[in-house]
mmCIF file of C-alpha atoms in Angstrom:
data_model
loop_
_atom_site.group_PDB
_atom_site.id
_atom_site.type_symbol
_atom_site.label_atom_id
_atom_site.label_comp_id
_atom_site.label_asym_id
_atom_site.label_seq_id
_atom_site.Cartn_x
_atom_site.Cartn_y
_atom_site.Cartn_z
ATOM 1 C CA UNK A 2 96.900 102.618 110.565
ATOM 2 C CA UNK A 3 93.147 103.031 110.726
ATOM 3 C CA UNK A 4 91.412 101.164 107.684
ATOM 4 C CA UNK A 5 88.926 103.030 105.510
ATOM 5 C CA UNK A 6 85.682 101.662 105.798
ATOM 6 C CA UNK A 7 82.824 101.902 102.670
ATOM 7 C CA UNK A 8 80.468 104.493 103.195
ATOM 8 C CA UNK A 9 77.102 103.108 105.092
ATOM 9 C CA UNK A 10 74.099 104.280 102.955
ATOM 10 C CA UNK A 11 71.854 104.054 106.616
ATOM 11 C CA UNK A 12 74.590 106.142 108.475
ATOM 12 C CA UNK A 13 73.515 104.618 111.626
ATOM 13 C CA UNK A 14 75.861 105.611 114.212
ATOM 14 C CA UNK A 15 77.613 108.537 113.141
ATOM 15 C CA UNK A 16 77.901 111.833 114.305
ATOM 16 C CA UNK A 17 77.703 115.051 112.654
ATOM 17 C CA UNK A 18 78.071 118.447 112.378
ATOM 18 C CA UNK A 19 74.108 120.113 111.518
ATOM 19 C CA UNK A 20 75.565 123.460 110.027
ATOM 20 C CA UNK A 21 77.883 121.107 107.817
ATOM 21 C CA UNK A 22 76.807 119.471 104.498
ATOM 22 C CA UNK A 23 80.163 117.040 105.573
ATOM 23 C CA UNK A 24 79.819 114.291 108.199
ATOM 24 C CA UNK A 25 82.791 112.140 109.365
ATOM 25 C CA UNK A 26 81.907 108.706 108.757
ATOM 26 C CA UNK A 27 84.781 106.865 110.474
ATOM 27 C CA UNK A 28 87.420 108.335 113.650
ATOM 28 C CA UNK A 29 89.594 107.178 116.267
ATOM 29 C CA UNK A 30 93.034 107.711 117.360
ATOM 30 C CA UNK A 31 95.777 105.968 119.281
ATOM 31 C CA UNK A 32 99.281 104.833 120.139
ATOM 32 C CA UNK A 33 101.284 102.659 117.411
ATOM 33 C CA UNK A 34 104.454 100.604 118.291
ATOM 34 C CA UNK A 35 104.805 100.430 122.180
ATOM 35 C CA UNK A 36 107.478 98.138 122.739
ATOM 36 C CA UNK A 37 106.904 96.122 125.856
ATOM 37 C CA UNK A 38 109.157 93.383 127.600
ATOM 38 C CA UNK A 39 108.069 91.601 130.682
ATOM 39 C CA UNK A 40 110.634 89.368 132.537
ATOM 40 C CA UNK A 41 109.944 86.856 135.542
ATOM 41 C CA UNK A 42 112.939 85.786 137.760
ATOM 42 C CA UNK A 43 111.957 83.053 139.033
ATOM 43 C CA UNK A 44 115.144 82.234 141.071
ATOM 44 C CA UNK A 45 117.982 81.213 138.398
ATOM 45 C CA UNK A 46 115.068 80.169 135.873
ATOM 46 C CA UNK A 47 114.243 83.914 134.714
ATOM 47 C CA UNK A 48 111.281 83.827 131.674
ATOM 48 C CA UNK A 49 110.474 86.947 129.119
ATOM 49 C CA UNK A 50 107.795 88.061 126.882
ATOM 50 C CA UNK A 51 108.053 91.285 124.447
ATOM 51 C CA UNK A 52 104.992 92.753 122.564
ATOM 52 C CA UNK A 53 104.322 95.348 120.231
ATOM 53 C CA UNK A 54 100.895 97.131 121.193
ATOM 54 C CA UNK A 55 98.913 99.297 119.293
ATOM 55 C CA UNK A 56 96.259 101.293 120.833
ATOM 56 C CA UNK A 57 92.981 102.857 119.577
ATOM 57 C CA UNK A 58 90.095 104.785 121.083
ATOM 58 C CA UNK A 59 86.910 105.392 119.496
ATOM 59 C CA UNK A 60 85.014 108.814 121.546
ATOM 60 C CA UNK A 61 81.489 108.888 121.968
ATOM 61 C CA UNK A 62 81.860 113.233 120.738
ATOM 62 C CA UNK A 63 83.530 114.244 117.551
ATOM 63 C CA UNK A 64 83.931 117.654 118.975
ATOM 64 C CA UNK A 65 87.795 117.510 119.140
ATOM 65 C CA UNK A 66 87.616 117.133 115.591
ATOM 66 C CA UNK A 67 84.741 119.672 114.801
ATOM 67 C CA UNK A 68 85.627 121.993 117.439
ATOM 68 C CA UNK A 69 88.982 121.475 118.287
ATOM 69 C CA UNK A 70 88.209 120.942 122.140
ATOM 70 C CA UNK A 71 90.570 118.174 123.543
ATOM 71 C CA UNK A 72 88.343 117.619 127.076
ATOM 72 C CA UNK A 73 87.714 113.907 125.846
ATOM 73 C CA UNK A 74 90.832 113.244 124.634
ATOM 74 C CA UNK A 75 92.535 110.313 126.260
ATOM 75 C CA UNK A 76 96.307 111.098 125.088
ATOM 76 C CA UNK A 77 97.960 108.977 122.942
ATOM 77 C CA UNK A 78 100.514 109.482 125.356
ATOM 78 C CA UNK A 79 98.591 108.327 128.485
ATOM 79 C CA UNK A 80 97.550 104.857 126.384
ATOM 80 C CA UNK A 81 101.171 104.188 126.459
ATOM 81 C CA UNK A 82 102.065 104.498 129.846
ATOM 82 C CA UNK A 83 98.951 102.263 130.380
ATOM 83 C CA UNK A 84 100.392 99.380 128.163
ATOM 84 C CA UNK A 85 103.015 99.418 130.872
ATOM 85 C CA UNK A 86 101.391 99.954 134.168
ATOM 86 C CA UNK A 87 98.755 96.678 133.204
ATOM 87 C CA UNK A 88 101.837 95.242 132.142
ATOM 88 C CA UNK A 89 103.491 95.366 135.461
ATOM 89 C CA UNK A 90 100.469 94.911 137.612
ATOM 90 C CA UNK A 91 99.313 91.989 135.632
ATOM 91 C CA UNK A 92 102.502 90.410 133.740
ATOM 92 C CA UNK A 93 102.005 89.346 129.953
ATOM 93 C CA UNK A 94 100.797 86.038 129.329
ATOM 94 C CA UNK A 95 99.232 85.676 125.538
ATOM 95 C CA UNK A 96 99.132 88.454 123.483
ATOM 96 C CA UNK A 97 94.991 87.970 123.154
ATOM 97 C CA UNK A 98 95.077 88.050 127.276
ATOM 98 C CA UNK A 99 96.751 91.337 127.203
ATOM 99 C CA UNK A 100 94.458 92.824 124.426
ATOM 100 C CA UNK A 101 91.227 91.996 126.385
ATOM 101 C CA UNK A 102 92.789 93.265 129.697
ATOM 102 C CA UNK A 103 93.322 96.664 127.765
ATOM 103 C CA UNK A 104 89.917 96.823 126.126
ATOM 104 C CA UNK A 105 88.464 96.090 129.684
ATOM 105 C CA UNK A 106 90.620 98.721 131.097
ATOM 106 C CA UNK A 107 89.840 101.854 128.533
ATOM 107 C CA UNK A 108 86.071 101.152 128.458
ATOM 108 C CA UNK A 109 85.478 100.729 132.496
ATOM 109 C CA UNK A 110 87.596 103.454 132.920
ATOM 110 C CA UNK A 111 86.640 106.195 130.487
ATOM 111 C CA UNK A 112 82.919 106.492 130.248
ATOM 112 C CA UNK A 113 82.913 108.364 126.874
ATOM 113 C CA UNK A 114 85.030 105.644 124.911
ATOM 114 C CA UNK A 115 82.832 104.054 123.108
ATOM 115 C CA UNK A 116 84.883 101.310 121.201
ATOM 116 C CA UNK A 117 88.420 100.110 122.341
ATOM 117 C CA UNK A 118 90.863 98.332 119.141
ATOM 118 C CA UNK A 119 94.134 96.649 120.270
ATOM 119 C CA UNK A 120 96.561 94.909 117.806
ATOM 120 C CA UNK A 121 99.767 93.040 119.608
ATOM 121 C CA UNK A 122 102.684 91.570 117.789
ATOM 122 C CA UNK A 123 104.025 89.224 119.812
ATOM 123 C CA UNK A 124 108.700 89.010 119.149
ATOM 124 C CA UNK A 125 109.896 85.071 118.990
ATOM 125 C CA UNK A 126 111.678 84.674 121.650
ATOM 126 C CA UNK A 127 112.997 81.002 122.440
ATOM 127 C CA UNK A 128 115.258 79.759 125.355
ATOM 128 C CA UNK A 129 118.366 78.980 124.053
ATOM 129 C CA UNK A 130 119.355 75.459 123.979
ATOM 130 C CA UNK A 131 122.577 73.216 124.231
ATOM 131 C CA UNK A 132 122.639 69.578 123.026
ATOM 132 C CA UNK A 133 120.033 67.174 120.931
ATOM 133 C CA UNK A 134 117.031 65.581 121.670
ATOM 134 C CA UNK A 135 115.629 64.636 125.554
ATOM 135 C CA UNK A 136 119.513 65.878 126.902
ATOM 136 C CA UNK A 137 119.338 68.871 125.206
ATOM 137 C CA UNK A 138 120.107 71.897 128.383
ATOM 138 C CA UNK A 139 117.948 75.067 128.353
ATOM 139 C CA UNK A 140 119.338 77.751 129.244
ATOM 140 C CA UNK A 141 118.120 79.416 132.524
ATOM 141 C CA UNK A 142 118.495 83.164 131.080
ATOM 142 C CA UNK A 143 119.595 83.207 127.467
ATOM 143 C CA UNK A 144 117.437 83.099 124.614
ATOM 144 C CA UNK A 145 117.311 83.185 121.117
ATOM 145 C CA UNK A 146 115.218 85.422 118.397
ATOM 146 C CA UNK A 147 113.261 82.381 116.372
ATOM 147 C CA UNK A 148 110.901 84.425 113.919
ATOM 148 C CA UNK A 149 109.515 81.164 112.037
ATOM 149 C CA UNK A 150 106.478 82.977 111.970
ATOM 150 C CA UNK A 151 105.141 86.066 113.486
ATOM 151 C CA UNK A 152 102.063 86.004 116.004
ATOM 152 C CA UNK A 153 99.493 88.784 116.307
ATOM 153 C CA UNK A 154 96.035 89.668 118.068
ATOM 154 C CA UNK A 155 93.519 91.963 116.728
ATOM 155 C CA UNK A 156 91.574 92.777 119.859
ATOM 156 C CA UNK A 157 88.162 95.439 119.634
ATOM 157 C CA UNK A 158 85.385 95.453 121.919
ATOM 158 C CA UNK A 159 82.381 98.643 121.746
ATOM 159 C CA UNK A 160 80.474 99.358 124.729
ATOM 160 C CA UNK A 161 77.449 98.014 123.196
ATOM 161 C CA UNK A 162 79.550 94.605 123.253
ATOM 162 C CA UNK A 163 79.119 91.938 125.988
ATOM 163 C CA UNK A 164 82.054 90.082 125.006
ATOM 164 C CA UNK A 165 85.432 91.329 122.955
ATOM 165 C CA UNK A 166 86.177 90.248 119.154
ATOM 166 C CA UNK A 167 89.022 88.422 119.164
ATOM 167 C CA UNK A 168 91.084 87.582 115.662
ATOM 168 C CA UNK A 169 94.505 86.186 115.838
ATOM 169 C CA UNK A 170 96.768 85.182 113.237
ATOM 170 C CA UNK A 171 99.886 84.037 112.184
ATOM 171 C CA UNK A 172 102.319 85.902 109.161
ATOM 172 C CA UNK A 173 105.653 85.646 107.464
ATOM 173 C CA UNK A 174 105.265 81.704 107.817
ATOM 174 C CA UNK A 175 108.071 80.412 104.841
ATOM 175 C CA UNK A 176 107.512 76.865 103.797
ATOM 176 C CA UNK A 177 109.452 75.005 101.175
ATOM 177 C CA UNK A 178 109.425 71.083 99.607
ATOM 178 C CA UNK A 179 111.563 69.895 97.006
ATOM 179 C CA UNK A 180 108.828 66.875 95.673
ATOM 180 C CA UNK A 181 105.273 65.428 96.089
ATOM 181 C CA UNK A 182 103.533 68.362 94.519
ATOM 182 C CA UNK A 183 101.758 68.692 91.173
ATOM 183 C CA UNK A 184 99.957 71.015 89.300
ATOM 184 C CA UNK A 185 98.767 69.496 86.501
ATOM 185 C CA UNK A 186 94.933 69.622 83.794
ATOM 186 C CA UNK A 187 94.220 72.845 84.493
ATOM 187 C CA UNK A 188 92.529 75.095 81.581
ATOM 188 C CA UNK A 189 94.499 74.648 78.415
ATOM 189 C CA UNK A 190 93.830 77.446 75.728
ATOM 190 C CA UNK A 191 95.391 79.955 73.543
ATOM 191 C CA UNK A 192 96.538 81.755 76.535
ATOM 192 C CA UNK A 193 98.447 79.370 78.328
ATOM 193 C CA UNK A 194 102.181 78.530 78.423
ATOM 194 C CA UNK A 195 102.837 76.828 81.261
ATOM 195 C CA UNK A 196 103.326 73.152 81.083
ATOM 196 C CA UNK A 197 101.663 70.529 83.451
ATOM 197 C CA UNK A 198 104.186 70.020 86.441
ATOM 198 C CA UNK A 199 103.611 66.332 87.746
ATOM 199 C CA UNK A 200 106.592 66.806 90.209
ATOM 200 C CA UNK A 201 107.909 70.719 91.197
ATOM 201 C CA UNK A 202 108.634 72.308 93.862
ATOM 202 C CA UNK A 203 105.662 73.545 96.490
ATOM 203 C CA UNK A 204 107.316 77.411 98.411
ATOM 204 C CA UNK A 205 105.051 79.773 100.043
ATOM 205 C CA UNK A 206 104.908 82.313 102.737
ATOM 206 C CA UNK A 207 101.709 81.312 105.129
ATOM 207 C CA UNK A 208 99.289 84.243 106.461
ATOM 208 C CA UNK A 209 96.470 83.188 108.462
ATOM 209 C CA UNK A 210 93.297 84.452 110.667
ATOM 210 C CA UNK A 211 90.628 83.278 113.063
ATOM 211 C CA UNK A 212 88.374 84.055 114.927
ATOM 212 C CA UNK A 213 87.608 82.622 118.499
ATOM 213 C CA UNK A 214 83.716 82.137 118.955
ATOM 214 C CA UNK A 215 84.585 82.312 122.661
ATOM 215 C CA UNK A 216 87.397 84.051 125.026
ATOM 216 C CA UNK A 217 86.040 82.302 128.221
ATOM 217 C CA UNK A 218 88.455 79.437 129.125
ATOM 218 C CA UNK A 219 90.758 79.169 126.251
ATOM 219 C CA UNK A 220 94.384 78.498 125.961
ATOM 220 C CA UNK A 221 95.319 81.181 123.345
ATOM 221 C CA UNK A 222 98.751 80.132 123.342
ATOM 222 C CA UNK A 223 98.114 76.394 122.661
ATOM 223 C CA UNK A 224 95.778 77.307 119.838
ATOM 224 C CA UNK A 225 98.198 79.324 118.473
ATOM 225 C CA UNK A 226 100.391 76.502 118.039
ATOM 226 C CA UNK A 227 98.105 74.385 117.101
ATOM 227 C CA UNK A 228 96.850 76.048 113.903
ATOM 228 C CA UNK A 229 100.538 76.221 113.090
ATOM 229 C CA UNK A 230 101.110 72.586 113.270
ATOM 230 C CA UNK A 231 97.787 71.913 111.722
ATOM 231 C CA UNK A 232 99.574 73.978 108.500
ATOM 232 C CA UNK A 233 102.817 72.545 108.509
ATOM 233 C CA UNK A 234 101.686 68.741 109.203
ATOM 234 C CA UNK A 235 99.030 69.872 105.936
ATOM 235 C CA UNK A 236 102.038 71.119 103.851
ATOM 236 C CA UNK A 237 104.758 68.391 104.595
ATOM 237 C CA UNK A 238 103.459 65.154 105.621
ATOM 238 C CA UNK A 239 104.927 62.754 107.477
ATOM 239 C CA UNK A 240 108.938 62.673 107.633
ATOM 240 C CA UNK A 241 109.550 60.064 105.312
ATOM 241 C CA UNK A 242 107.159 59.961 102.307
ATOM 242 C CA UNK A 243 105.702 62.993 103.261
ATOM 243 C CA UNK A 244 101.953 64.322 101.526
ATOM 244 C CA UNK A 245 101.087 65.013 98.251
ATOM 245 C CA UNK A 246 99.652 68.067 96.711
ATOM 246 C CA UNK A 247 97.423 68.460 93.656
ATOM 247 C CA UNK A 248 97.274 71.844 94.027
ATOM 248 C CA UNK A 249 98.058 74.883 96.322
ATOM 249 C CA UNK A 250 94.533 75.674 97.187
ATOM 250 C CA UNK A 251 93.884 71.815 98.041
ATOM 251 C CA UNK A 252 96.849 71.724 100.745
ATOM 252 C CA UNK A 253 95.121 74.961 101.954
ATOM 253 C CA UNK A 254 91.861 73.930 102.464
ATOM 254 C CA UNK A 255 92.941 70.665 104.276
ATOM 255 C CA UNK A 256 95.113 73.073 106.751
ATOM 256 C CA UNK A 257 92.052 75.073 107.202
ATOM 257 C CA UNK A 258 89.882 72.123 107.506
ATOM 258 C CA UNK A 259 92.059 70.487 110.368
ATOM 259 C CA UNK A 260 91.632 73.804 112.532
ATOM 260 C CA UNK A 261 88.066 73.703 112.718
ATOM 261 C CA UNK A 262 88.028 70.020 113.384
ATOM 262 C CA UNK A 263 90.689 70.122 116.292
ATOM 263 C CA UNK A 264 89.914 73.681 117.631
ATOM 264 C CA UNK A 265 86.165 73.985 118.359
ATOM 265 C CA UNK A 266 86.974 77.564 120.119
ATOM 266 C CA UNK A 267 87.561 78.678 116.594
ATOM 267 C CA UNK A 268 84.293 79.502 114.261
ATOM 268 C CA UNK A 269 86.097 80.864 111.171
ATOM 269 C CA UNK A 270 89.291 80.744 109.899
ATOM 270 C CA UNK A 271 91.561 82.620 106.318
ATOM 271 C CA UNK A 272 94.498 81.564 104.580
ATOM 272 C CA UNK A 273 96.556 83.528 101.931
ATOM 273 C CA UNK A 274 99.595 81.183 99.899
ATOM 274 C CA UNK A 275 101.124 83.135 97.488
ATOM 275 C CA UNK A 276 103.413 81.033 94.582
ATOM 276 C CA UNK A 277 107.246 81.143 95.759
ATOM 277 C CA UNK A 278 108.081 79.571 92.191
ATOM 278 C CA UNK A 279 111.476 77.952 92.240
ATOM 279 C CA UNK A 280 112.287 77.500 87.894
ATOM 280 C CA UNK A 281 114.692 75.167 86.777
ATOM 281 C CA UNK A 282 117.388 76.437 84.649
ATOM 282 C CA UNK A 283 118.088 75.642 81.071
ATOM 283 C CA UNK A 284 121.393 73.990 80.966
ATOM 284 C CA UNK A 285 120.240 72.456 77.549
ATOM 285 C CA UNK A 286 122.184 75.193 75.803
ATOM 286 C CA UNK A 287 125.336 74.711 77.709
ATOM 287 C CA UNK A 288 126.657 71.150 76.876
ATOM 288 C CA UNK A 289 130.121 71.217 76.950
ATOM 289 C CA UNK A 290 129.963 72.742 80.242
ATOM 290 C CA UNK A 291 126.926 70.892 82.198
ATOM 291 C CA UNK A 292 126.167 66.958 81.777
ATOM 292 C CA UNK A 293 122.860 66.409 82.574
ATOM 293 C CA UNK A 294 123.003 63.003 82.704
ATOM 294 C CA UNK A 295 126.128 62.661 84.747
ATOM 295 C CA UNK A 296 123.957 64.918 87.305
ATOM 296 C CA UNK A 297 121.155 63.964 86.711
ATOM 297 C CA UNK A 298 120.379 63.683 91.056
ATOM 298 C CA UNK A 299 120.852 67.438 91.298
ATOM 299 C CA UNK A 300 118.933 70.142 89.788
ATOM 300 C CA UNK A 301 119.486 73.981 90.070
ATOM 301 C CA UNK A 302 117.014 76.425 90.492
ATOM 302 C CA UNK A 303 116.183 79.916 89.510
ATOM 303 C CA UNK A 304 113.930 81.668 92.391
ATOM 304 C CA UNK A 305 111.197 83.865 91.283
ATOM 305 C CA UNK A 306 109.049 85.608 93.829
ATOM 306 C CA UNK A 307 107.510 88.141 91.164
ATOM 307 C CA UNK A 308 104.849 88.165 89.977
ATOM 308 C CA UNK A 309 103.566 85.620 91.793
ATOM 309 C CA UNK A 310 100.207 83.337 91.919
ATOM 310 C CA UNK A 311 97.984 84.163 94.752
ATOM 311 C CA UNK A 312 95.587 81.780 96.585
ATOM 312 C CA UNK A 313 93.166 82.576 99.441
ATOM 313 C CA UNK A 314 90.217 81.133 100.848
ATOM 314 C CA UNK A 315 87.916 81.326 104.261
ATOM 315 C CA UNK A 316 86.631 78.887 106.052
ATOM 316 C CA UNK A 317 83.709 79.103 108.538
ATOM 317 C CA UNK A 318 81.712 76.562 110.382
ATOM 318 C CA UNK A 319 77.957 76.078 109.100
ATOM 319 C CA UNK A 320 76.470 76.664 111.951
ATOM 320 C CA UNK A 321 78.002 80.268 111.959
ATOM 321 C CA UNK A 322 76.842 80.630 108.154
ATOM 322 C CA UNK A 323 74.775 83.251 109.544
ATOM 323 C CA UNK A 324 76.840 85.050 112.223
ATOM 324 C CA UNK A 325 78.880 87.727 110.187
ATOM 325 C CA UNK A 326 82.782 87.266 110.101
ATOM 326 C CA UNK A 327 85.169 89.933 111.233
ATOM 327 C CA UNK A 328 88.058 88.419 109.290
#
């Protein structure tokens, strides 16, 4: 779905009708959900990767719109069966790869497009796998859907562009730990009624963006995996002891912070954890049923997703202070 954009008091750029007091500030149109698999046989080893492309095309004219005269129009049906043809002439490697090959494609091809937006969902595909550790056996043509989190490209280049703008992210990323998190002296007043929590436990569900200064030379699919482990090692710690968190927006800044630090192809990067809150029940009023002190190693829990806190925060490089973030 195309996202409304504020109105642009300069209107530089846009096209309109002169007989019309109306002007159409923002347009495009394109293909949603093409499902695309790619598979490699490479004797009994065979490899897969499936996307989900979307497709948009932004015309130089407006005059399918104002006139109803479809002479431009690339159809949406046409920007499908290109997902497929570049996918079989050029395989699928990272979903960013793909998105840039397609921008490339729609501008060099169709003179009047003037700005090209792809967005690829990449499905979680793992080999399936017999066994533990080092003698663990991959299978040579079975795998396994793994959606620990979801990857995705946002991929838009205008003809005015030298280079593409590439954002990729990460969503649907569920984290959980049972200790080593606090959230404790923060405002006390009429209004609150929560009580400082010196040891609770720390749930949220990760989304995250960044943007690549660069596209020449980079491993998309080894920074993708880096900025998740850069999260997860931020979140949990090492295996034993683990880290500790003061707060949720502490543990995401440090994530945020060890992206930039590790991945210089990145200039700027978002994070959204919302509050999974995990309440303990009140077995206080129940004691002839529960002993607390006989159990007092176990706990039970009352999950409560709604409402929920919400924390957020960018991070860009200072050297890029100045260069204006599409995230």
């Amino acid at each position: 779905m195309m996202s409304r954009k504020l109105i642009d008091e300069s209107r530089e750029g846009y096209l309109e009708n002169e007989n019309s007091p109306f002007l159409i500030s923002n347009y495009g149109y394109g293909k949603d959900s093409v499902k695309v698999m790619h598979v490699v046989r490479n004797g009994l080893v065979h490899t897969i990767k499936e996307f989900e492309v979307g497709t948009k095309l932004k015309l130089r004219s407006q005059k399918d719109y104002l006139e109803g005269d479809n002479s431009d129009i690339v159809a949406t049906d046409s920007q499908k069966n290109t997902v497929y043809l570049l996918a079989r002439k050029h395989g699928l490697k990272s979903p960013e790869e793909f998105g840039i090959l397609l921008c490339h494609h729609f501008l060099s091809k169709y003179s009047h497009v003037e700005e090209v937006s792809i967005h690829i969902e990449e499905y979680p595909w793992s080999r399936m796998g017999f066994g533990t550790g080092p003698y663990k056996d991959l299978h040579n043509h079975a795998f396994v859907f793994t959606p620990t989190a979801i990857r995705y490209t946002d991929v838009t280049q205008k003809r005015t562009e030298i280079k593409p703008t590439v954002i990729s992210g990460l969503t649907d990323l569920r984290v959980l730990k049972t200790t080593q998190s606090a959230f404790v002296n923060f405002v006390n007043d009429e209004y609150r009624s929560l009580p400082d929590q010196h040891d609770r436990i720390f749930s949220t569900v990760v989304r995250s963006s960044w943007q690549y200064s660069t596209v020449t030379g980079v491993d998309f699919d080894y920074c993708w995996n880096k900025v998740k482990q850069c999260i997860l090692n931020n979140f949990a710690g090492e295996t034993e002891k683990g880290i500790f968190s003061p707060s949720v927006q502490n543990t995401l800044y440090l994530a945020e912070k060890q992206v930039l630090e590790t991945i210089p192809e990145i200039s700027s990067i978002d994070m959204t954890m919302p509050n999974k809150h995990y309440f303990t029940f009140d077995f206080s009023k129940f004691p002839k049923v529960v002993n607390e002190v006989e159990l007092k190693e176990e706990t039970v829990y009352v999950p409560v997703d709604k409402p929920a806190g919400i924390i957020y925060a960018q991070l860009d490089r200072k050297s890029d202070q100045y260069v204006k973030s599409k995230l």
